[in-house]
PDB file of C-alpha atoms in Angstrom:
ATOM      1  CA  UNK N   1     -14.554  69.927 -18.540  1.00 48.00           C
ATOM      2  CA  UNK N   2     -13.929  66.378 -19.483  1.00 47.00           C
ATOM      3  CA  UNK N   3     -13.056  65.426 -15.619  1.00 46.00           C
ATOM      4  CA  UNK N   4     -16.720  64.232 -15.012  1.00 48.00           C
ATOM      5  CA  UNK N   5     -16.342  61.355 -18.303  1.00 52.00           C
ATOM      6  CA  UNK N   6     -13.370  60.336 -17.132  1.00 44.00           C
ATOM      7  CA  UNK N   7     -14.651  59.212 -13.405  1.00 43.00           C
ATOM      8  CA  UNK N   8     -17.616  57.686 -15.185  1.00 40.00           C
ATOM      9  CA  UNK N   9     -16.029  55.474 -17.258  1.00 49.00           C
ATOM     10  CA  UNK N  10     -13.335  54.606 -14.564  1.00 49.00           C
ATOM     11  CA  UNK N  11     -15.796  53.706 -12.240  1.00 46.00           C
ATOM     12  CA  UNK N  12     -18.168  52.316 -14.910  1.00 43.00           C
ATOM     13  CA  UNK N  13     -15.843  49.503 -16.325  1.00 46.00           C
ATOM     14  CA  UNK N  14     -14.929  47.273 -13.403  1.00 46.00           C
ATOM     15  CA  UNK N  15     -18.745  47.376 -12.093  1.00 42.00           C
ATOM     16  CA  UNK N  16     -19.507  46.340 -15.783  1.00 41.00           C
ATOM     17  CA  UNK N  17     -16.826  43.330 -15.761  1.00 40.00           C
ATOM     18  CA  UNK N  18     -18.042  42.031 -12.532  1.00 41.00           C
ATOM     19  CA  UNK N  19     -21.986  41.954 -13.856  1.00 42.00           C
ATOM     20  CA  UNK N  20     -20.821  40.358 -16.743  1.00 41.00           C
ATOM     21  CA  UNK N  21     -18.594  37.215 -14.714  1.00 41.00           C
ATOM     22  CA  UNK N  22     -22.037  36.859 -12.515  1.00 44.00           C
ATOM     23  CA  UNK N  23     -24.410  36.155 -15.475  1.00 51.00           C
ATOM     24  CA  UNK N  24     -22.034  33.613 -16.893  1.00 49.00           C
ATOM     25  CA  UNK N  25     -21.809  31.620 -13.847  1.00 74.00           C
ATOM     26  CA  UNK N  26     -21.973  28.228 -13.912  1.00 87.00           C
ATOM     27  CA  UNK N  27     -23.461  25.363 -11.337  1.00 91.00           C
ATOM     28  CA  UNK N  28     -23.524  21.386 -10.793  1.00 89.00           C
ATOM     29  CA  UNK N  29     -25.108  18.612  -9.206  1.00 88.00           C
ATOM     30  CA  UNK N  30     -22.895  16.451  -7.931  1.00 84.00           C
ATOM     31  CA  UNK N  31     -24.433  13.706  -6.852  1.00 81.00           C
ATOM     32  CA  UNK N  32     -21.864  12.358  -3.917  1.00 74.00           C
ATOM     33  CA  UNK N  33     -22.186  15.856  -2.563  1.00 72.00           C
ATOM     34  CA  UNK N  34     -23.022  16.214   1.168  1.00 62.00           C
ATOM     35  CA  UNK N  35     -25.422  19.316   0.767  1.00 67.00           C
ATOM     36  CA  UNK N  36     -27.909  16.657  -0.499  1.00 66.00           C
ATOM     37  CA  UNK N  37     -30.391  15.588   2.186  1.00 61.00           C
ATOM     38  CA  UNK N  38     -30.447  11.891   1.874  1.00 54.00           C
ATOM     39  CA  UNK N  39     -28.093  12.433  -0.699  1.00 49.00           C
ATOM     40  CA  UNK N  40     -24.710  10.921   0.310  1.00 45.00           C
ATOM     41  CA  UNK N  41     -23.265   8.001  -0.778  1.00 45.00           C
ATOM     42  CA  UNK N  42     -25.405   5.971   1.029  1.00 46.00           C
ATOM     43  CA  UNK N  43     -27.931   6.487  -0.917  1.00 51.00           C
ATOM     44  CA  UNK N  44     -31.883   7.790  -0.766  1.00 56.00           C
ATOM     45  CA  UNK N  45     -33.575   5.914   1.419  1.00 50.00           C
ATOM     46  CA  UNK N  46     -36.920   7.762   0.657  1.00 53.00           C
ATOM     47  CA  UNK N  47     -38.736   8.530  -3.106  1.00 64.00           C
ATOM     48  CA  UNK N  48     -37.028  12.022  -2.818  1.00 72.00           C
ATOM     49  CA  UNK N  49     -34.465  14.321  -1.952  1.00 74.00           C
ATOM     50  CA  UNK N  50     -33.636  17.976  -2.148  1.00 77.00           C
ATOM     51  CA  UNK N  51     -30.283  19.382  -2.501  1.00 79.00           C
ATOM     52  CA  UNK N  52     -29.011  23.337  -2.811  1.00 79.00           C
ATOM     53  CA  UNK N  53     -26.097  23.625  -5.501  1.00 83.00           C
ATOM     54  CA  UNK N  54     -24.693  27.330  -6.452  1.00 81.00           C
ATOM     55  CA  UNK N  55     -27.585  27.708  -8.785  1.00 84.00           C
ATOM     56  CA  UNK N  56     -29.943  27.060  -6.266  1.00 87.00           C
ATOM     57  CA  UNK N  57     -32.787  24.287  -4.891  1.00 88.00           C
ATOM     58  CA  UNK N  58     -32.962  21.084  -7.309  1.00 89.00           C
ATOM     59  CA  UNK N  59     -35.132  18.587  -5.929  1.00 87.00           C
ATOM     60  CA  UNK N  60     -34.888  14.359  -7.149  1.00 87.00           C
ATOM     61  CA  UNK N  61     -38.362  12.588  -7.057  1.00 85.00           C
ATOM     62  CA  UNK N  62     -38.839   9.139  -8.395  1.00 85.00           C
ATOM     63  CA  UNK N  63     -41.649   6.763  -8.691  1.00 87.00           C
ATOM     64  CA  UNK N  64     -42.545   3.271  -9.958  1.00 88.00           C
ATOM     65  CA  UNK N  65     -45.563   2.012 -12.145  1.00 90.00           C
ATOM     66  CA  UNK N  66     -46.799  -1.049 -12.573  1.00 89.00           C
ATOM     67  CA  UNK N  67     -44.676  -4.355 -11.791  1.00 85.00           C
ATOM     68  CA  UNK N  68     -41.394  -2.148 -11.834  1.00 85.00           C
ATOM     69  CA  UNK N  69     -40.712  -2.258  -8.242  1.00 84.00           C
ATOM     70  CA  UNK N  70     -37.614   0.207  -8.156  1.00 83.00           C
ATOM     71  CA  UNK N  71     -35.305  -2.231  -6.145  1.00 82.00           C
ATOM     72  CA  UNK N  72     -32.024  -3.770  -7.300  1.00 82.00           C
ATOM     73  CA  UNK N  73     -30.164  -5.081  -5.106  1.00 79.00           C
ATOM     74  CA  UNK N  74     -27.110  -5.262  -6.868  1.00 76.00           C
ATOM     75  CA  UNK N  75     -27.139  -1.243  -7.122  1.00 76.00           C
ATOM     76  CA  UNK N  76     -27.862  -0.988  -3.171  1.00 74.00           C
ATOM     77  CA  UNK N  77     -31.237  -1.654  -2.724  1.00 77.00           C
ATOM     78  CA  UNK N  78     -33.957   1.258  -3.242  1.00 76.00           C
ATOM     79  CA  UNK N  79     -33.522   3.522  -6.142  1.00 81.00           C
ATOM     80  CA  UNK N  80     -32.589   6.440  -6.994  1.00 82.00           C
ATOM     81  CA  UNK N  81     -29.098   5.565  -5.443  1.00 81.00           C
ATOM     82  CA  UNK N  82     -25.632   7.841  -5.236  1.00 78.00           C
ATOM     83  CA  UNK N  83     -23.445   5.405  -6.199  1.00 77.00           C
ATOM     84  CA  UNK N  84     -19.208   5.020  -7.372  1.00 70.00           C
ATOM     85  CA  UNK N  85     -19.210   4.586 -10.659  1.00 64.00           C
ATOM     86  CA  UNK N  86     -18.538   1.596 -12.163  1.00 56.00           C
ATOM     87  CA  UNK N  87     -14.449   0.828 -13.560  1.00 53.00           C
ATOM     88  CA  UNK N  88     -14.070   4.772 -12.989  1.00 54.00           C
ATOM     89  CA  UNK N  89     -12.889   5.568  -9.660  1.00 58.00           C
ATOM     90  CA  UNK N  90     -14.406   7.285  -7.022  1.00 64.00           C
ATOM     91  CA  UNK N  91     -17.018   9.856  -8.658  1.00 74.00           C
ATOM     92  CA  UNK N  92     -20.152   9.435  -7.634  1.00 78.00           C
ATOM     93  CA  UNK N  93     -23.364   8.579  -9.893  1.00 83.00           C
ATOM     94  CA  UNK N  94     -27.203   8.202  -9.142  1.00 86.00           C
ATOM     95  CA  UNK N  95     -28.467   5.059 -10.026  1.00 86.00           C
ATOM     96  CA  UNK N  96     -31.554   4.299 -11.530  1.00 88.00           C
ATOM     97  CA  UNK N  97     -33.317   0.772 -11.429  1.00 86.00           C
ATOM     98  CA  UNK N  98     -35.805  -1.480 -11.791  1.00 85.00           C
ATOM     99  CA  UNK N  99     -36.697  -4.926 -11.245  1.00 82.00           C
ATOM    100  CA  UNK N 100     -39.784  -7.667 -12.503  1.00 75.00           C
ATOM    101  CA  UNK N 101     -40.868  -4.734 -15.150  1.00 73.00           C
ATOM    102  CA  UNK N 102     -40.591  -6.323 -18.394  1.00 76.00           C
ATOM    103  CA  UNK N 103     -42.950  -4.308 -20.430  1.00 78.00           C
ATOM    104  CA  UNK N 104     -44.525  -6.697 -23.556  1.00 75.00           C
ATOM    105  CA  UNK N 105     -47.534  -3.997 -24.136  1.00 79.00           C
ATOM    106  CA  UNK N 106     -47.366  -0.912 -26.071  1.00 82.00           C
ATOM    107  CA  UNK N 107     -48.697   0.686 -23.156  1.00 86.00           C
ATOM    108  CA  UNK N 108     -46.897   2.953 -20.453  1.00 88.00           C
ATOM    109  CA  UNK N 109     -46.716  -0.036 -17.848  1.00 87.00           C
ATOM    110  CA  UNK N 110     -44.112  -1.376 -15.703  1.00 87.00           C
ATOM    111  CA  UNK N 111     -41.567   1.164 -15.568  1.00 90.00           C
ATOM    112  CA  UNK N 112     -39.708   3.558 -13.305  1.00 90.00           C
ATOM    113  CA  UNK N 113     -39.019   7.438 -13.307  1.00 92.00           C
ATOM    114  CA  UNK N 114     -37.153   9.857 -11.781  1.00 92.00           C
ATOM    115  CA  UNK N 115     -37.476  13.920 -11.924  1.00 92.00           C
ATOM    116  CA  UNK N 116     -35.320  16.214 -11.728  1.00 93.00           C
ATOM    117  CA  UNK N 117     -36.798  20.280 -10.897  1.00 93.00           C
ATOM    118  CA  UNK N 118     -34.938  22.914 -10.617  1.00 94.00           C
ATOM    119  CA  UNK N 119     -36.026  26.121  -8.653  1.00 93.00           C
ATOM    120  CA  UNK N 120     -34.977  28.549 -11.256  1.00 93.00           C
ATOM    121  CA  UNK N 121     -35.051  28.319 -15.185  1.00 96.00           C
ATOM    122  CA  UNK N 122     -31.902  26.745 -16.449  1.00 96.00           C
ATOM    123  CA  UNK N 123     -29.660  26.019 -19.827  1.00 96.00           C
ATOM    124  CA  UNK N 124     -27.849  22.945 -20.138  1.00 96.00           C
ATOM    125  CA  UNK N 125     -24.870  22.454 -23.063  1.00 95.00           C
ATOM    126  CA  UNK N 126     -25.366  19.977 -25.240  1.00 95.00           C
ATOM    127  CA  UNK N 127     -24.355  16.340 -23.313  1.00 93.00           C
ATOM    128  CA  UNK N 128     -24.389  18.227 -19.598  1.00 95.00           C
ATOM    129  CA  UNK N 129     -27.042  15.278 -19.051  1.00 96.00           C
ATOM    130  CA  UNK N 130     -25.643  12.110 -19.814  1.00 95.00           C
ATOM    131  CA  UNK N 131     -27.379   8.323 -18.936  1.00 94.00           C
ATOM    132  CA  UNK N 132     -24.647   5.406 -18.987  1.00 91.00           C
ATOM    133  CA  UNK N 133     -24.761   1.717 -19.056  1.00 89.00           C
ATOM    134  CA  UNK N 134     -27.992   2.006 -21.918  1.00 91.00           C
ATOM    135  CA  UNK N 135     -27.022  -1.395 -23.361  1.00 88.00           C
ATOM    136  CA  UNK N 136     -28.638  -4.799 -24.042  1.00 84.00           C
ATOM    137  CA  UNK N 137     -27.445  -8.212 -22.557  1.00 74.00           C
ATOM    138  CA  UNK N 138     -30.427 -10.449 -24.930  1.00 66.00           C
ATOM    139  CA  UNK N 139     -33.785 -10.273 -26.203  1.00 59.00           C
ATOM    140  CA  UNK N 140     -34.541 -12.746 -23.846  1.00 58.00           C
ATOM    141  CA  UNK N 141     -32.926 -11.066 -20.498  1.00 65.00           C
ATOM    142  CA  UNK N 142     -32.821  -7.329 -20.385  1.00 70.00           C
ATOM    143  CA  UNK N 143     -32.784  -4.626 -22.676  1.00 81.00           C
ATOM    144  CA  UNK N 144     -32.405  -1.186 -21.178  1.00 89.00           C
ATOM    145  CA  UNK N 145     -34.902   1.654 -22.908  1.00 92.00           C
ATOM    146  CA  UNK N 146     -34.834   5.144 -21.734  1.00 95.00           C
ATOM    147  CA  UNK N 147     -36.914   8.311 -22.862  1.00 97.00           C
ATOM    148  CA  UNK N 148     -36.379  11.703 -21.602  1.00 98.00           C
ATOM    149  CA  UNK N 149     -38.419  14.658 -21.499  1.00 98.00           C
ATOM    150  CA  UNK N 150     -38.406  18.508 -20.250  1.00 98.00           C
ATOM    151  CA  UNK N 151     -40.158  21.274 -19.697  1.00 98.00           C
ATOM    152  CA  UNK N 152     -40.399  24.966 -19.366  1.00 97.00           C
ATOM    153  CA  UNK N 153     -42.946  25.498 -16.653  1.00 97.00           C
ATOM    154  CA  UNK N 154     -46.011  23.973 -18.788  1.00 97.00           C
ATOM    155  CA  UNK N 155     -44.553  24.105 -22.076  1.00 98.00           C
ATOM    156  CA  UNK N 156     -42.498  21.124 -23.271  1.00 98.00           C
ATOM    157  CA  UNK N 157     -39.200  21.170 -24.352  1.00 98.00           C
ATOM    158  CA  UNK N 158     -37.728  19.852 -27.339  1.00 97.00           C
ATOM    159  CA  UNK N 159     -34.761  16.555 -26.923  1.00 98.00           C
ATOM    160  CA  UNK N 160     -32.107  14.958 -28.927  1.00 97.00           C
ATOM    161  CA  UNK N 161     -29.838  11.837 -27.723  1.00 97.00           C
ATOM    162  CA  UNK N 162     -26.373  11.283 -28.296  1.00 96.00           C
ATOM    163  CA  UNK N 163     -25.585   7.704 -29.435  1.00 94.00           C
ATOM    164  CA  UNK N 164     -23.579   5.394 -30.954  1.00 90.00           C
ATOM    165  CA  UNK N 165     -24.249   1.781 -32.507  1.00 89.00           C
ATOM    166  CA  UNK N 166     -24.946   0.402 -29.052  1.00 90.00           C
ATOM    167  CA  UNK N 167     -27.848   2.068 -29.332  1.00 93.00           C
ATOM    168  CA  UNK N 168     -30.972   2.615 -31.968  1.00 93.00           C
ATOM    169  CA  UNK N 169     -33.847   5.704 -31.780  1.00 94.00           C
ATOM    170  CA  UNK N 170     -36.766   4.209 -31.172  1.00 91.00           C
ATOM    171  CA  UNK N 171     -40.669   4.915 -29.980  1.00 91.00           C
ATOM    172  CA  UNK N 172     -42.097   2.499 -27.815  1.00 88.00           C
ATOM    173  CA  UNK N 173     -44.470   2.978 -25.156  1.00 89.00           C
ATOM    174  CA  UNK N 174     -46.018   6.216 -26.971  1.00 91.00           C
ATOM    175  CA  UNK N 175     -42.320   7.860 -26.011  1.00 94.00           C
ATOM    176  CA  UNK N 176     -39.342   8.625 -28.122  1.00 95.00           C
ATOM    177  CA  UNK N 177     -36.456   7.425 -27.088  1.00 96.00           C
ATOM    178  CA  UNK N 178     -33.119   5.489 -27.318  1.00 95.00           C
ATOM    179  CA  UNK N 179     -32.905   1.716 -26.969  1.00 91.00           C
ATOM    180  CA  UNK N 180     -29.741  -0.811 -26.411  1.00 90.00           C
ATOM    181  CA  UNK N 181     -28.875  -3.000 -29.168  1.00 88.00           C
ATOM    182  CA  UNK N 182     -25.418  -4.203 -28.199  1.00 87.00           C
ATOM    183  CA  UNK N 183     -24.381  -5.494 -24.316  1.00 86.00           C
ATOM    184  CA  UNK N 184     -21.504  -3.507 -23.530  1.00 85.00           C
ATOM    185  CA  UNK N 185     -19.624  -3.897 -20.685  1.00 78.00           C
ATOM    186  CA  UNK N 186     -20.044  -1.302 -17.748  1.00 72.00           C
ATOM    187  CA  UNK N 187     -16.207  -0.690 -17.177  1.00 74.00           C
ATOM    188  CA  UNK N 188     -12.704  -1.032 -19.151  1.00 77.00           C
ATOM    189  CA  UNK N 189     -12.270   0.984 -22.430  1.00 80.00           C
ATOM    190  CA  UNK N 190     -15.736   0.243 -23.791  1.00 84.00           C
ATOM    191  CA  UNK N 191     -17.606   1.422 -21.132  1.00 84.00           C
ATOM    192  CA  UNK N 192     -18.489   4.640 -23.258  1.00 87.00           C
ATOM    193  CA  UNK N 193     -19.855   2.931 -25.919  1.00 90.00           C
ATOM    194  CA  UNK N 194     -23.018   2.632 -23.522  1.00 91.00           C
ATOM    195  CA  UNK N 195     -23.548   6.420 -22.922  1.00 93.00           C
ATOM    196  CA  UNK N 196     -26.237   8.052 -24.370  1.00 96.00           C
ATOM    197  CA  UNK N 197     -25.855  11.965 -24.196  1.00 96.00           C
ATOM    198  CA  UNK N 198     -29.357  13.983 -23.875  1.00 97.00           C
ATOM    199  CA  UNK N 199     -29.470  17.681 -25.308  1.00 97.00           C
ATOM    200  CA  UNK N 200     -32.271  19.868 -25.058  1.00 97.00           C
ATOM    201  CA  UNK N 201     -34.343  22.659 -27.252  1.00 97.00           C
ATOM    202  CA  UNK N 202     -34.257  25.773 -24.733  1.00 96.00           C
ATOM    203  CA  UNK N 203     -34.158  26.626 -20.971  1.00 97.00           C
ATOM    204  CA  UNK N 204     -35.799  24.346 -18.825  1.00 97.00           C
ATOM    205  CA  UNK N 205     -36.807  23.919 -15.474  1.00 97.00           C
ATOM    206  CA  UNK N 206     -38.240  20.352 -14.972  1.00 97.00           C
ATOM    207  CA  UNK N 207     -36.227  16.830 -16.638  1.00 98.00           C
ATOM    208  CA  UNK N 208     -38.169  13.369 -16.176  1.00 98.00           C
ATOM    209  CA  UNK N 209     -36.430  10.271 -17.046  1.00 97.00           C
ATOM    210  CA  UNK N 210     -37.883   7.214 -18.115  1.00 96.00           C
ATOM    211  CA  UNK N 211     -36.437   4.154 -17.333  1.00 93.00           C
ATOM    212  CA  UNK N 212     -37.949   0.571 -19.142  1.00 90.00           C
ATOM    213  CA  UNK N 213     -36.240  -2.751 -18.666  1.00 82.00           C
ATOM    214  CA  UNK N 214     -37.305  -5.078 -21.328  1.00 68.00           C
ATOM    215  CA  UNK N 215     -38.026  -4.628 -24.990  1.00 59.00           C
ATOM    216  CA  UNK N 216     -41.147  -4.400 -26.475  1.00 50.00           C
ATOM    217  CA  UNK N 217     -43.367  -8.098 -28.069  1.00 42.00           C
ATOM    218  CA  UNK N 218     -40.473 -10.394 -26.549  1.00 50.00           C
ATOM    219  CA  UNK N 219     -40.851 -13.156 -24.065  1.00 50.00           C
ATOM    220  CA  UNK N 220     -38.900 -14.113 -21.234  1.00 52.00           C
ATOM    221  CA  UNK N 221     -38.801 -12.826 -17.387  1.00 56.00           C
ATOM    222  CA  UNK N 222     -37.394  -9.605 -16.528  1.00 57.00           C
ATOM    223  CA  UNK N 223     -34.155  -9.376 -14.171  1.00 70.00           C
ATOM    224  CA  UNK N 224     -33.362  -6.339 -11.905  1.00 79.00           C
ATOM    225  CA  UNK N 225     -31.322  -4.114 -14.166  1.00 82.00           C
ATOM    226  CA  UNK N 226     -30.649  -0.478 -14.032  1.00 86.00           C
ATOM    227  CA  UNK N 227     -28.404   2.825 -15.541  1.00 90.00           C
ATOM    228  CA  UNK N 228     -26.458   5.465 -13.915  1.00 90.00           C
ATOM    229  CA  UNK N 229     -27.105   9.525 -14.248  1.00 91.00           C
ATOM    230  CA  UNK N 230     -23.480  11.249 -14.370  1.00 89.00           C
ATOM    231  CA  UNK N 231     -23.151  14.982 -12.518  1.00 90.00           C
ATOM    232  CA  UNK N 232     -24.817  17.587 -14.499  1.00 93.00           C
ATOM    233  CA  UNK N 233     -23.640  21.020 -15.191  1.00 94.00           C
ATOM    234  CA  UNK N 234     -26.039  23.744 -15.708  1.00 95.00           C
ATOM    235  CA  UNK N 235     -25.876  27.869 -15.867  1.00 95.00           C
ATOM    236  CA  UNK N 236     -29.032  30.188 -14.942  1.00 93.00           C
ATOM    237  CA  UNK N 237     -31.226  30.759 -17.997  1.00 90.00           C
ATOM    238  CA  UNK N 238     -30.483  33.960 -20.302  1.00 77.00           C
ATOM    239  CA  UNK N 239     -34.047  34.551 -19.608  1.00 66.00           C
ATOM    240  CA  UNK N 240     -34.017  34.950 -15.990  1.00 59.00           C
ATOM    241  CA  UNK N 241     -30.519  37.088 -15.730  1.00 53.00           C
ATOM    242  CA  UNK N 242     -30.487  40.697 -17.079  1.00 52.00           C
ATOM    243  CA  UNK N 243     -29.408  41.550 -19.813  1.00 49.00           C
ATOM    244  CA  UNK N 244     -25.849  43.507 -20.180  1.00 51.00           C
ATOM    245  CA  UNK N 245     -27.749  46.346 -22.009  1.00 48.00           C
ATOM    246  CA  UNK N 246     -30.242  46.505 -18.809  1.00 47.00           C
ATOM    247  CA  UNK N 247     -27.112  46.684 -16.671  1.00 45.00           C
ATOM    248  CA  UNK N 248     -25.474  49.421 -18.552  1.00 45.00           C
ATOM    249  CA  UNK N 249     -28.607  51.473 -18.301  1.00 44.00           C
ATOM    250  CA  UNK N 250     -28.787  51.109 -14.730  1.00 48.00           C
ATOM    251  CA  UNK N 251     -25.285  52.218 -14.288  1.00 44.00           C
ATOM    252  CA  UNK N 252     -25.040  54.812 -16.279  1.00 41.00           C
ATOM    253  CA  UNK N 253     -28.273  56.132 -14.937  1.00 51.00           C
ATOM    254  CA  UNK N 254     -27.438  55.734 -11.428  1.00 49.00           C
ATOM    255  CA  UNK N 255     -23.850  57.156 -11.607  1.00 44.00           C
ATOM    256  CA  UNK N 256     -25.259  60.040 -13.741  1.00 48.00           C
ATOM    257  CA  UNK N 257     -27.529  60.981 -11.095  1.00 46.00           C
ATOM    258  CA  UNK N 258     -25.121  61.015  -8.901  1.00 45.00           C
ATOM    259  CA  UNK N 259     -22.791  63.812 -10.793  1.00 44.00           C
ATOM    260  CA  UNK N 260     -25.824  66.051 -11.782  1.00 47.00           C
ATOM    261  CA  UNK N 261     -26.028  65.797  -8.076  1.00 53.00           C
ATOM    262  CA  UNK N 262     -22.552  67.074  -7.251  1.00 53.00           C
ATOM    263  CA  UNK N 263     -22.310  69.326  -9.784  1.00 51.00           C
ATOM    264  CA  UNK N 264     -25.381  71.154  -8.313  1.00 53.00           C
ATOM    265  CA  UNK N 265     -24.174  71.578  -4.952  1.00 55.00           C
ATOM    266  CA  UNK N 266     -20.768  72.938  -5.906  1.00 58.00           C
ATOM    267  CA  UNK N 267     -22.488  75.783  -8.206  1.00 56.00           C
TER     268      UNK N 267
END
């Protein structure tokens, strides 16, 4: 009499290990990645790009405001750029620069952004979205300022930064955000020291990066600067994957069914 239980939970347990490996799957962007249309490591040549990762359709949009032209040379010309990183071999980074936008108002003027949307809701671990190179050369030259925010759909969602005492919290511009203090060299063993690691509140689906060259009530003209955006690793929301309970249900429902079924015909 106990035949039926034991095919159910024979059959159930594999099909219940396999749903569980697919919710926990895990996706990048990899910026040096050839599914990226205009995406290679030559660089965007356009003020977008869309690229399909395992997780699905992320598109890269970036725009410039003001005096911030979105050109350094240096970093190959139009930004955002896929570009090797710095001292570290041959992974690939996007750039983001600016050039001639030295902000002196409290205003959001002269400044560059780039957005990142993803098609489906996503959670990112605590550092997945790291900014390098957020350093200061001198009040009177450049001084790197970044601000990040996200959101879910409408709804914003909360951020935190990562630093360390290259860097001070700050809110300038009407934006919180972190802002270099120290110059710190872009390669060798202190090349770290100038990452500043973003972590977020909740799932998201939309990141937008500010990017300000200059710091805020000092003189002087503003030279083409800009910071790098490492790979970024991401897994579907919980909220948009069912839940392990759901999948159970189903299961055992459908398999169930199917036994009722049998049994019927054979009386």
């Amino acid at each position: 009499m106990f035949l039926p239980q034991l095919v159910l939970q024979r059959t159930l347990t594999p099909l219940l290990l396999l749903a569980a490996v697919s919710v926990a799957s895990a996706s990048r962007i990899d910026w040096e990645d050839g599914n990226w249309n205009g995406g290679t490591a030559n660089g965007f040549t356009s003020g977008s790009a869309t690229g399909t990762t395992t997780g699905g359709a992320v598109t890269v949009n970036w725009a410039h405001f003001g005096t911030a032209d979105g050109v350094h040379s240096g970093l190959g010309g139009i930004q955002p750029r896929i570009s090797q990183t710095v001292g570290s071999g041959t992974d690939g980074v996007l750039t983001l620069a600016t050039q001639g936008d030295r902000n002196t108002t409290s205003t959001l003027l002269n400044y560059t952004t780039l957005t990142i949307t993803f098609a489906n809701l996503v959670g990112l671990a605590n550092g997945a979205l790291t900014l390098q190179d957020v350093d200061s050369n001198s009040v009177t030259s450049w001084q790197d300022f970044v601000a990040v925010k996200a959101f879910n759909g409408a709804d914003p969602v909360g951020v935190t930064y990562d630093i360390l005492a290259a860097h001070a919290f700050t809110t300038s511009f009407g934006l919180n955000g972190v802002r270099g203090v120290q110059n710190v060299a872009n390669s060798g063993a202190t090349q770290a020291n100038a990452d500043v690691g973003v972590n977020f509140g909740g799932d998201l689906n939309k990141i937008v990066i500010y990017f300000f060259q200059g710091p805020l009530l000092t003189s002087g003209t503003g030279t083409e600067h800009g910071v790098w955006l490492k790979d970024i690793d991401y897994t579907a929301a919980a909220s948009s994957v069912p839940e392990p309970s759901t999948v159970t249900l189903a299961l055992v429902g459908s398999l169930g069914f199917l036994f009722l079924r049998r049994k019927k015909k054979q009386a």
